[in-house]
PDB file of C-alpha atoms and ligand atoms in Angstrom:
ATOM      1  CA  UNK A  47       0.000   0.000   0.000  1.00 82.00           C
ATOM      2  CA  UNK A  48       1.581   3.243  -1.156  1.00 80.00           C
ATOM      3  CA  UNK A  49       2.047   5.946   1.469  1.00 81.00           C
ATOM      4  CA  UNK A  50      -0.015   9.025   0.457  1.00 80.00           C
ATOM      5  CA  UNK A  51       0.471  11.387   3.405  1.00 78.00           C
ATOM      6  CA  UNK A  52       1.942  11.588   6.913  1.00 85.00           C
ATOM      7  CA  UNK A  53       0.177   8.393   7.999  1.00 92.00           C
ATOM      8  CA  UNK A  54       2.361   5.313   7.801  1.00 94.00           C
ATOM      9  CA  UNK A  55      -0.181   2.499   7.984  1.00 96.00           C
ATOM     10  CA  UNK A  56       2.395  -0.121   7.027  1.00 94.00           C
ATOM     11  CA  UNK A  57       4.485   0.619  10.116  1.00 95.00           C
ATOM     12  CA  UNK A  58       3.904  -1.562  13.159  1.00 96.00           C
ATOM     13  CA  UNK A  59       5.131   1.208  15.506  1.00 97.00           C
ATOM     14  CA  UNK A  60       3.009   3.935  13.867  1.00 97.00           C
ATOM     15  CA  UNK A  61      -0.129   1.782  13.952  1.00 97.00           C
ATOM     16  CA  UNK A  62       0.507   0.792  17.581  1.00 97.00           C
ATOM     17  CA  UNK A  63       0.660   4.469  18.577  1.00 97.00           C
ATOM     18  CA  UNK A  64      -2.310   5.477  16.387  1.00 97.00           C
ATOM     19  CA  UNK A  65      -4.559   2.699  17.683  1.00 97.00           C
ATOM     20  CA  UNK A  66      -3.682   3.519  21.294  1.00 96.00           C
ATOM     21  CA  UNK A  67      -4.753   7.141  20.761  1.00 95.00           C
ATOM     22  CA  UNK A  68      -7.869   6.177  18.799  1.00 95.00           C
ATOM     23  CA  UNK A  69      -9.026   3.649  21.364  1.00 94.00           C
ATOM     24  CA  UNK A  70      -8.978   6.389  23.993  1.00 93.00           C
ATOM     25  CA  UNK A  71     -11.488   8.235  21.778  1.00 89.00           C
ATOM     26  CA  UNK A  72     -13.657   5.207  20.983  1.00 90.00           C
ATOM     27  CA  UNK A  73     -16.316   5.922  23.668  1.00 92.00           C
ATOM     28  CA  UNK A  74     -16.926   9.280  21.921  1.00 90.00           C
ATOM     29  CA  UNK A  75     -17.570   7.448  18.652  1.00 94.00           C
ATOM     30  CA  UNK A  76     -20.229   5.126  20.035  1.00 96.00           C
ATOM     31  CA  UNK A  77     -23.094   7.499  19.311  1.00 96.00           C
ATOM     32  CA  UNK A  78     -22.119   7.723  15.630  1.00 97.00           C
ATOM     33  CA  UNK A  79     -21.560   3.986  15.340  1.00 98.00           C
ATOM     34  CA  UNK A  80     -25.037   3.547  16.823  1.00 98.00           C
ATOM     35  CA  UNK A  81     -26.499   5.986  14.282  1.00 98.00           C
ATOM     36  CA  UNK A  82     -24.884   3.954  11.511  1.00 98.00           C
ATOM     37  CA  UNK A  83     -26.480   0.796  12.919  1.00 98.00           C
ATOM     38  CA  UNK A  84     -29.853   2.523  13.215  1.00 98.00           C
ATOM     39  CA  UNK A  85     -29.638   3.488   9.537  1.00 98.00           C
ATOM     40  CA  UNK A  86     -29.043  -0.093   8.394  1.00 98.00           C
ATOM     41  CA  UNK A  87     -32.081  -1.293   6.444  1.00 97.00           C
ATOM     42  CA  UNK A  88     -32.551  -4.632   8.178  1.00 96.00           C
ATOM     43  CA  UNK A  89     -33.759  -5.947  11.518  1.00 97.00           C
ATOM     44  CA  UNK A  90     -31.403  -6.940  14.326  1.00 96.00           C
ATOM     45  CA  UNK A  91     -32.013 -10.661  13.850  1.00 98.00           C
ATOM     46  CA  UNK A  92     -31.274 -10.556  10.100  1.00 98.00           C
ATOM     47  CA  UNK A  93     -28.614 -12.819   8.617  1.00 98.00           C
ATOM     48  CA  UNK A  94     -26.520 -10.301   6.709  1.00 98.00           C
ATOM     49  CA  UNK A  95     -23.011  -9.658   5.434  1.00 98.00           C
ATOM     50  CA  UNK A  96     -21.487  -6.210   6.009  1.00 98.00           C
ATOM     51  CA  UNK A  97     -18.311  -4.922   4.349  1.00 98.00           C
ATOM     52  CA  UNK A  98     -16.243  -2.562   6.549  1.00 98.00           C
ATOM     53  CA  UNK A  99     -14.061  -0.533   4.149  1.00 98.00           C
ATOM     54  CA  UNK A 100     -10.731   0.563   5.654  1.00 98.00           C
ATOM     55  CA  UNK A 101     -11.748  -1.174   8.856  1.00 98.00           C
ATOM     56  CA  UNK A 102      -8.456  -0.590  10.653  1.00 98.00           C
ATOM     57  CA  UNK A 103      -8.381  -2.454  13.952  1.00 98.00           C
ATOM     58  CA  UNK A 104     -12.107  -3.228  13.531  1.00 98.00           C
ATOM     59  CA  UNK A 105     -14.056  -0.996  15.968  1.00 98.00           C
ATOM     60  CA  UNK A 106     -17.019  -0.479  13.607  1.00 98.00           C
ATOM     61  CA  UNK A 107     -17.215  -4.182  12.746  1.00 98.00           C
ATOM     62  CA  UNK A 108     -17.182  -5.086  16.423  1.00 98.00           C
ATOM     63  CA  UNK A 109     -19.963  -2.592  17.138  1.00 98.00           C
ATOM     64  CA  UNK A 110     -22.129  -4.179  14.429  1.00 98.00           C
ATOM     65  CA  UNK A 111     -21.344  -7.781  15.433  1.00 98.00           C
ATOM     66  CA  UNK A 112     -22.347  -7.006  19.033  1.00 98.00           C
ATOM     67  CA  UNK A 113     -25.750  -5.708  17.946  1.00 98.00           C
ATOM     68  CA  UNK A 114     -26.557  -8.044  15.042  1.00 98.00           C
ATOM     69  CA  UNK A 115     -26.038 -11.591  16.325  1.00 98.00           C
ATOM     70  CA  UNK A 116     -26.474 -13.170  12.862  1.00 98.00           C
ATOM     71  CA  UNK A 117     -24.342 -10.649  10.967  1.00 98.00           C
ATOM     72  CA  UNK A 118     -20.967 -11.410   9.397  1.00 98.00           C
ATOM     73  CA  UNK A 119     -18.489  -8.535   8.987  1.00 98.00           C
ATOM     74  CA  UNK A 120     -15.667  -8.420   6.464  1.00 98.00           C
ATOM     75  CA  UNK A 121     -12.960  -6.025   7.653  1.00 98.00           C
ATOM     76  CA  UNK A 122     -11.109  -4.799   4.552  1.00 98.00           C
ATOM     77  CA  UNK A 123      -7.895  -2.812   4.966  1.00 98.00           C
ATOM     78  CA  UNK A 124      -4.531  -2.295   3.266  1.00 98.00           C
ATOM     79  CA  UNK A 125      -2.504  -2.331   6.465  1.00 98.00           C
ATOM     80  CA  UNK A 126      -1.226  -5.660   7.767  1.00 98.00           C
ATOM     81  CA  UNK A 127      -0.533  -4.239  11.275  1.00 98.00           C
ATOM     82  CA  UNK A 128      -4.123  -2.942  11.439  1.00 98.00           C
ATOM     83  CA  UNK A 129      -5.594  -6.277  10.374  1.00 98.00           C
ATOM     84  CA  UNK A 130      -3.464  -8.140  12.943  1.00 98.00           C
ATOM     85  CA  UNK A 131      -5.223  -6.024  15.588  1.00 98.00           C
ATOM     86  CA  UNK A 132      -8.602  -6.483  13.885  1.00 98.00           C
ATOM     87  CA  UNK A 133      -8.192 -10.275  14.024  1.00 98.00           C
ATOM     88  CA  UNK A 134      -7.516 -10.046  17.774  1.00 98.00           C
ATOM     89  CA  UNK A 135     -10.617  -7.894  18.259  1.00 97.00           C
ATOM     90  CA  UNK A 136     -12.705 -10.173  16.047  1.00 98.00           C
ATOM     91  CA  UNK A 137     -11.541 -13.499  17.460  1.00 98.00           C
ATOM     92  CA  UNK A 138     -14.510 -13.872  19.889  1.00 98.00           C
ATOM     93  CA  UNK A 139     -16.911 -13.757  16.902  1.00 98.00           C
ATOM     94  CA  UNK A 140     -15.398 -16.789  15.146  1.00 98.00           C
ATOM     95  CA  UNK A 141     -16.646 -17.269  11.573  1.00 98.00           C
ATOM     96  CA  UNK A 142     -18.754 -14.118  11.814  1.00 98.00           C
ATOM     97  CA  UNK A 143     -15.631 -11.981  11.438  1.00 98.00           C
ATOM     98  CA  UNK A 144     -13.282 -12.116   8.461  1.00 98.00           C
ATOM     99  CA  UNK A 145     -10.451  -9.883   7.280  1.00 98.00           C
ATOM    100  CA  UNK A 146      -9.405  -8.984   3.753  1.00 98.00           C
ATOM    101  CA  UNK A 147      -6.037  -7.340   3.036  1.00 98.00           C
ATOM    102  CA  UNK A 148      -6.170  -5.166  -0.085  1.00 98.00           C
ATOM    103  CA  UNK A 149      -5.149  -1.731  -1.343  1.00 98.00           C
ATOM    104  CA  UNK A 150      -8.073   0.540  -2.236  1.00 98.00           C
ATOM    105  CA  UNK A 151      -6.100   1.638  -5.305  1.00 97.00           C
ATOM    106  CA  UNK A 152      -6.042  -1.926  -6.652  1.00 97.00           C
ATOM    107  CA  UNK A 153      -8.744  -2.769  -9.174  1.00 96.00           C
ATOM    108  CA  UNK A 154      -9.483  -6.023  -7.341  1.00 97.00           C
ATOM    109  CA  UNK A 155      -9.624  -4.575  -3.799  1.00 98.00           C
ATOM    110  CA  UNK A 156     -13.147  -5.805  -3.128  1.00 98.00           C
ATOM    111  CA  UNK A 157     -13.550  -9.276  -1.602  1.00 98.00           C
ATOM    112  CA  UNK A 158     -16.124 -10.124  -4.285  1.00 97.00           C
ATOM    113  CA  UNK A 159     -16.140 -13.818  -3.357  1.00 97.00           C
ATOM    114  CA  UNK A 160     -17.742 -12.854  -0.016  1.00 97.00           C
ATOM    115  CA  UNK A 161     -20.379 -10.568  -1.591  1.00 96.00           C
ATOM    116  CA  UNK A 162     -22.749  -9.239  -2.664  1.00 98.00           C
ATOM    117  CA  UNK A 163     -23.127  -7.345   0.601  1.00 98.00           C
ATOM    118  CA  UNK A 164     -26.226  -6.269   2.486  1.00 98.00           C
ATOM    119  CA  UNK A 165     -24.413  -3.133   3.637  1.00 98.00           C
ATOM    120  CA  UNK A 166     -21.047  -1.430   3.438  1.00 98.00           C
ATOM    121  CA  UNK A 167     -19.723   0.929   6.082  1.00 98.00           C
ATOM    122  CA  UNK A 168     -16.582   3.010   6.320  1.00 98.00           C
ATOM    123  CA  UNK A 169     -15.177   5.128   9.122  1.00 98.00           C
ATOM    124  CA  UNK A 170     -12.566   7.872   8.604  1.00 97.00           C
ATOM    125  CA  UNK A 171     -10.806   5.981   5.820  1.00 97.00           C
ATOM    126  CA  UNK A 172     -11.436   7.284   2.317  1.00 97.00           C
ATOM    127  CA  UNK A 173      -9.948  10.768   2.829  1.00 96.00           C
ATOM    128  CA  UNK A 174      -6.641   8.920   3.313  1.00 96.00           C
ATOM    129  CA  UNK A 175      -6.592   8.240  -0.432  1.00 96.00           C
ATOM    130  CA  UNK A 176      -6.120  12.007  -1.072  1.00 94.00           C
ATOM    131  CA  UNK A 177      -7.702  11.323  -4.465  1.00 96.00           C
ATOM    132  CA  UNK A 178     -11.350  12.195  -4.954  1.00 97.00           C
ATOM    133  CA  UNK A 179     -11.518  10.622  -8.424  1.00 98.00           C
ATOM    134  CA  UNK A 180     -10.518   7.275  -6.895  1.00 98.00           C
ATOM    135  CA  UNK A 181     -12.862   7.879  -3.953  1.00 98.00           C
ATOM    136  CA  UNK A 182     -15.722   8.381  -6.435  1.00 98.00           C
ATOM    137  CA  UNK A 183     -14.803   5.191  -8.310  1.00 98.00           C
ATOM    138  CA  UNK A 184     -14.866   3.330  -5.005  1.00 98.00           C
ATOM    139  CA  UNK A 185     -18.411   4.610  -4.416  1.00 98.00           C
ATOM    140  CA  UNK A 186     -19.381   3.083  -7.780  1.00 98.00           C
ATOM    141  CA  UNK A 187     -17.577  -0.188  -7.028  1.00 98.00           C
ATOM    142  CA  UNK A 188     -19.276  -0.492  -3.634  1.00 98.00           C
ATOM    143  CA  UNK A 189     -22.675   0.286  -5.196  1.00 98.00           C
ATOM    144  CA  UNK A 190     -22.115  -2.478  -7.756  1.00 98.00           C
ATOM    145  CA  UNK A 191     -21.476  -5.052  -5.010  1.00 98.00           C
ATOM    146  CA  UNK A 192     -24.432  -4.233  -2.759  1.00 98.00           C
ATOM    147  CA  UNK A 193     -27.606  -6.262  -2.770  1.00 98.00           C
ATOM    148  CA  UNK A 194     -30.872  -4.668  -3.744  1.00 98.00           C
ATOM    149  CA  UNK A 195     -32.178  -2.866  -0.640  1.00 98.00           C
ATOM    150  CA  UNK A 196     -28.633  -2.359   0.682  1.00 98.00           C
ATOM    151  CA  UNK A 197     -26.879   0.729   1.975  1.00 98.00           C
ATOM    152  CA  UNK A 198     -23.456   2.367   2.103  1.00 98.00           C
ATOM    153  CA  UNK A 199     -22.676   4.564   5.126  1.00 98.00           C
ATOM    154  CA  UNK A 200     -19.471   6.558   5.166  1.00 98.00           C
ATOM    155  CA  UNK A 201     -18.198   8.705   7.998  1.00 98.00           C
ATOM    156  CA  UNK A 202     -15.262  10.777   6.816  1.00 97.00           C
ATOM    157  CA  UNK A 203     -13.421  14.070   6.911  1.00 97.00           C
ATOM    158  CA  UNK A 204     -14.517  16.748   4.461  1.00 97.00           C
ATOM    159  CA  UNK A 205     -13.444  20.219   3.392  1.00 97.00           C
ATOM    160  CA  UNK A 206     -15.349  23.317   4.456  1.00 97.00           C
ATOM    161  CA  UNK A 207     -17.406  24.653   1.539  1.00 96.00           C
ATOM    162  CA  UNK A 208     -15.908  28.186   1.670  1.00 96.00           C
ATOM    163  CA  UNK A 209     -12.745  29.862   2.974  1.00 95.00           C
ATOM    164  CA  UNK A 210     -14.897  31.868   5.380  1.00 97.00           C
ATOM    165  CA  UNK A 211     -16.436  28.741   6.866  1.00 97.00           C
ATOM    166  CA  UNK A 212     -13.049  27.093   7.062  1.00 96.00           C
ATOM    167  CA  UNK A 213     -11.884  29.993   9.255  1.00 96.00           C
ATOM    168  CA  UNK A 214     -15.019  29.747  11.357  1.00 97.00           C
ATOM    169  CA  UNK A 215     -14.589  25.980  11.801  1.00 96.00           C
ATOM    170  CA  UNK A 216     -10.938  26.488  12.749  1.00 94.00           C
ATOM    171  CA  UNK A 217     -11.987  28.966  15.435  1.00 96.00           C
ATOM    172  CA  UNK A 218     -14.565  26.522  16.800  1.00 97.00           C
ATOM    173  CA  UNK A 219     -12.004  23.709  16.806  1.00 94.00           C
ATOM    174  CA  UNK A 220      -9.496  25.946  18.639  1.00 95.00           C
ATOM    175  CA  UNK A 221     -12.098  26.876  21.247  1.00 96.00           C
ATOM    176  CA  UNK A 222     -12.897  23.211  21.781  1.00 93.00           C
ATOM    177  CA  UNK A 223      -9.223  22.368  22.136  1.00 92.00           C
ATOM    178  CA  UNK A 224      -8.849  25.060  24.760  1.00 95.00           C
ATOM    179  CA  UNK A 225     -11.853  23.742  26.676  1.00 94.00           C
ATOM    180  CA  UNK A 226     -11.097  20.036  26.437  1.00 82.00           C
ATOM    181  CA  UNK A 227      -7.293  20.079  26.472  1.00 76.00           C
ATOM    182  CA  UNK A 228      -5.325  16.964  25.682  1.00 51.00           C
ATOM    183  CA  UNK A 229      -8.208  14.806  24.541  1.00 50.00           C
ATOM    184  CA  UNK A 230      -9.001  17.085  21.596  1.00 47.00           C
ATOM    185  CA  UNK A 231      -5.317  17.385  20.771  1.00 43.00           C
ATOM    186  CA  UNK A 232      -5.082  13.632  20.758  1.00 49.00           C
ATOM    187  CA  UNK A 233      -7.921  13.588  18.256  1.00 51.00           C
ATOM    188  CA  UNK A 234      -6.146  16.108  16.023  1.00 51.00           C
ATOM    189  CA  UNK A 235      -2.984  14.058  16.156  1.00 48.00           C
ATOM    190  CA  UNK A 236      -4.855  10.912  15.133  1.00 52.00           C
ATOM    191  CA  UNK A 237      -6.406  12.567  12.153  1.00 53.00           C
ATOM    192  CA  UNK A 238      -3.506  14.741  11.076  1.00 49.00           C
ATOM    193  CA  UNK A 239      -0.448  13.049  12.527  1.00 46.00           C
ATOM    194  CA  UNK A 240       1.235  13.173  15.906  1.00 41.00           C
ATOM    195  CA  UNK A 241       3.486  16.153  16.513  1.00 39.00           C
ATOM    196  CA  UNK A 242       2.098  18.247  13.678  1.00 44.00           C
ATOM    197  CA  UNK A 243       1.401  21.890  14.460  1.00 39.00           C
ATOM    198  CA  UNK A 244      -2.197  22.919  15.078  1.00 41.00           C
ATOM    199  CA  UNK A 245      -2.290  25.231  12.043  1.00 38.00           C
ATOM    200  CA  UNK A 246      -1.407  22.295   9.788  1.00 39.00           C
ATOM    201  CA  UNK A 247      -4.193  20.348  11.418  1.00 46.00           C
ATOM    202  CA  UNK A 248      -6.711  22.906  10.223  1.00 44.00           C
ATOM    203  CA  UNK A 249      -5.544  23.118   6.595  1.00 51.00           C
ATOM    204  CA  UNK A 250      -8.281  22.147   4.158  1.00 60.00           C
ATOM    205  CA  UNK A 251      -6.474  19.148   2.755  1.00 83.00           C
ATOM    206  CA  UNK A 252      -9.205  16.571   2.453  1.00 94.00           C
ATOM    207  CA  UNK A 253     -10.280  15.409  -0.988  1.00 93.00           C
ATOM    208  CA  UNK A 254     -13.723  17.040  -1.237  1.00 97.00           C
ATOM    209  CA  UNK A 255     -16.570  19.002   0.324  1.00 97.00           C
ATOM    210  CA  UNK A 256     -19.788  17.500   1.597  1.00 98.00           C
ATOM    211  CA  UNK A 257     -21.593  18.649  -1.560  1.00 98.00           C
ATOM    212  CA  UNK A 258     -19.040  16.907  -3.773  1.00 98.00           C
ATOM    213  CA  UNK A 259     -19.326  13.679  -1.789  1.00 98.00           C
ATOM    214  CA  UNK A 260     -23.133  13.684  -1.968  1.00 98.00           C
ATOM    215  CA  UNK A 261     -22.993  14.334  -5.726  1.00 98.00           C
ATOM    216  CA  UNK A 262     -20.494  11.488  -6.206  1.00 98.00           C
ATOM    217  CA  UNK A 263     -22.739   9.103  -4.283  1.00 98.00           C
ATOM    218  CA  UNK A 264     -25.745  10.033  -6.415  1.00 98.00           C
ATOM    219  CA  UNK A 265     -23.628   9.663  -9.569  1.00 98.00           C
ATOM    220  CA  UNK A 266     -22.615   6.199  -8.346  1.00 98.00           C
ATOM    221  CA  UNK A 267     -26.284   5.212  -8.421  1.00 98.00           C
ATOM    222  CA  UNK A 268     -27.214   5.482  -4.744  1.00 98.00           C
ATOM    223  CA  UNK A 269     -30.732   6.680  -3.908  1.00 98.00           C
ATOM    224  CA  UNK A 270     -31.928   8.645  -0.879  1.00 98.00           C
ATOM    225  CA  UNK A 271     -28.431  10.050  -0.480  1.00 98.00           C
ATOM    226  CA  UNK A 272     -28.049  12.339   2.503  1.00 98.00           C
ATOM    227  CA  UNK A 273     -25.793  13.654   5.227  1.00 98.00           C
ATOM    228  CA  UNK A 274     -27.092  11.972   8.373  1.00 98.00           C
ATOM    229  CA  UNK A 275     -24.758  13.737  10.818  1.00 98.00           C
ATOM    230  CA  UNK A 276     -22.188  16.507  10.578  1.00 98.00           C
ATOM    231  CA  UNK A 277     -19.809  18.289  12.913  1.00 97.00           C
ATOM    232  CA  UNK A 278     -17.551  20.907  11.288  1.00 97.00           C
ATOM    233  CA  UNK A 279     -15.427  18.878   8.862  1.00 96.00           C
ATOM    234  CA  UNK A 280     -16.610  15.438   9.885  1.00 96.00           C
ATOM    235  CA  UNK A 281     -19.720  13.977   8.255  1.00 98.00           C
ATOM    236  CA  UNK A 282     -21.676  10.768   8.060  1.00 98.00           C
ATOM    237  CA  UNK A 283     -23.102  10.412   4.581  1.00 98.00           C
ATOM    238  CA  UNK A 284     -24.710   7.546   2.778  1.00 98.00           C
ATOM    239  CA  UNK A 285     -27.152   6.240   0.254  1.00 98.00           C
ATOM    240  CA  UNK A 286     -29.439   3.288  -0.319  1.00 98.00           C
ATOM    241  CA  UNK A 287     -29.903   0.846  -3.160  1.00 98.00           C
ATOM    242  CA  UNK A 288     -33.463   0.548  -4.381  1.00 95.00           C
ATOM    243  CA  UNK A 289     -35.112  -2.766  -3.745  1.00 91.00           C
ATOM    244  CA  UNK A 290     -35.865  -4.418  -7.069  1.00 84.00           C
ATOM    245  CA  UNK A 291     -39.063  -2.806  -8.284  1.00 59.00           C
ATOM    246  CA  UNK A 292     -39.656  -0.596  -5.234  1.00 57.00           C
ATOM    247  CA  UNK A 293     -38.373   2.425  -3.328  1.00 47.00           C
ATOM    248  CA  UNK A 294     -35.637   1.499  -0.836  1.00 45.00           C
ATOM    249  CA  UNK A 295     -36.779   3.564   2.133  1.00 47.00           C
ATOM    250  CA  UNK A 296     -40.239   2.006   1.979  1.00 43.00           C
ATOM    251  CA  UNK A 297     -38.746  -1.278   3.154  1.00 43.00           C
ATOM    252  CA  UNK A 298     -36.614  -0.048   6.037  1.00 43.00           C
ATOM    253  CA  UNK A 299     -37.630  -1.645   9.333  1.00 37.00           C
TER     254      UNK A 299
HETATM  255  C1  SAM B1334      -7.997   6.568  10.118  1.00 65.64           C
HETATM  256  S1  SAM B1334      -7.882   4.812   9.959  1.00 65.64           S
HETATM  257  C2  SAM B1334      -9.565   4.304  10.322  1.00 65.64           C
HETATM  258  C3  SAM B1334      -9.670   2.893  10.826  1.00 65.64           C
HETATM  259  C4  SAM B1334     -11.064   2.486  11.297  1.00 65.64           C
HETATM  260  N1  SAM B1334     -12.026   2.492  10.220  1.00 65.64           N
HETATM  261  C5  SAM B1334     -11.531   3.363  12.416  1.00 65.64           C
HETATM  262  O1  SAM B1334     -12.560   4.034  12.284  1.00 65.64           O
HETATM  263  O2  SAM B1334     -10.888   3.351  13.473  1.00 65.64           O
HETATM  264  C6  SAM B1334      -7.795   4.666   8.213  1.00 65.64           C
HETATM  265  C7  SAM B1334      -7.613   3.265   7.705  1.00 65.64           C
HETATM  266  O3  SAM B1334      -7.624   3.297   6.281  1.00 65.64           O
HETATM  267  C8  SAM B1334      -6.652   2.381   5.819  1.00 65.64           C
HETATM  268  N2  SAM B1334      -6.190   2.798   4.489  1.00 65.64           N
HETATM  269  C9  SAM B1334      -5.647   3.997   4.159  1.00 65.64           C
HETATM  270  N3  SAM B1334      -5.326   3.990   2.849  1.00 65.64           N
HETATM  271  C10 SAM B1334      -5.658   2.762   2.361  1.00 65.64           C
HETATM  272  C11 SAM B1334      -5.563   2.148   1.078  1.00 65.64           C
HETATM  273  N4  SAM B1334      -5.028   2.771   0.028  1.00 65.64           N
HETATM  274  N5  SAM B1334      -6.009   0.874   0.956  1.00 65.64           N
HETATM  275  C12 SAM B1334      -6.547   0.220   2.004  1.00 65.64           C
HETATM  276  N6  SAM B1334      -6.661   0.752   3.235  1.00 65.64           N
HETATM  277  C13 SAM B1334      -6.219   2.008   3.418  1.00 65.64           C
HETATM  278  C14 SAM B1334      -5.536   2.432   6.838  1.00 65.64           C
HETATM  279  O4  SAM B1334      -4.720   1.279   6.811  1.00 65.64           O
HETATM  280  C15 SAM B1334      -6.308   2.609   8.136  1.00 65.64           C
HETATM  281  O5  SAM B1334      -6.563   1.376   8.756  1.00 65.64           O
END
């Protein structure tokens, strides 16, 4: 997996440090993980297969497996050190948890033999590609491997829509950092790299704005595309696949 920015996902030491910081923040992510689960278009006792794109050490997969006792999660990632940790986290779930090592830039990154999928989820991964054209292709590839009635939910980092809003968001982020101290700084370091100055952390360097992401999802063929949650430059977006011959949202339970 080619290194695209300051993150070094192939490095055992870097991943060890990153995961330690991220796990300290995991309780704060539970509400969003729950929202993602609540948006899934199937009941809790459904037998379903969910693809976790850029799953890392597997926190989203674990959250789903705990709440959907008949679900199987496929944790896809390009980092061997991450997937080693994911396998540890997923071990209690036996056959319900599988990993798939692949680079999102490879044409055959999708574990097609395990699909088609009832849902795909992704958490703070795709901005790492630093390539919105590839990100948009991945939306199309995911759409093509979802079952009718399925969904793709993607929480990721986005650019502010204007320079003025970027400044405003930076000011809000600074105020939060001042109020919450080290925890918020830890979060910045996870997203932007440990030891990087705060002004770098607020540079608009993500691949696209919310509007561009929503347009790319619609262009990929998703229906009922929306932003389900947003906080400054973090957003949870997604779209559904129509059930054959009917509107997708009509069949959500
Ligand atoms: C910020 S971490 C998020 C991990 C996990 N989803 C979470 O929410 O904690 C981003 C993940 O994307 C993966 N990733 C980045 N670029 C990738 C690529 N080109 N192919 C596959 N995985 C990639 C990294 O290995 C890393 O595990």
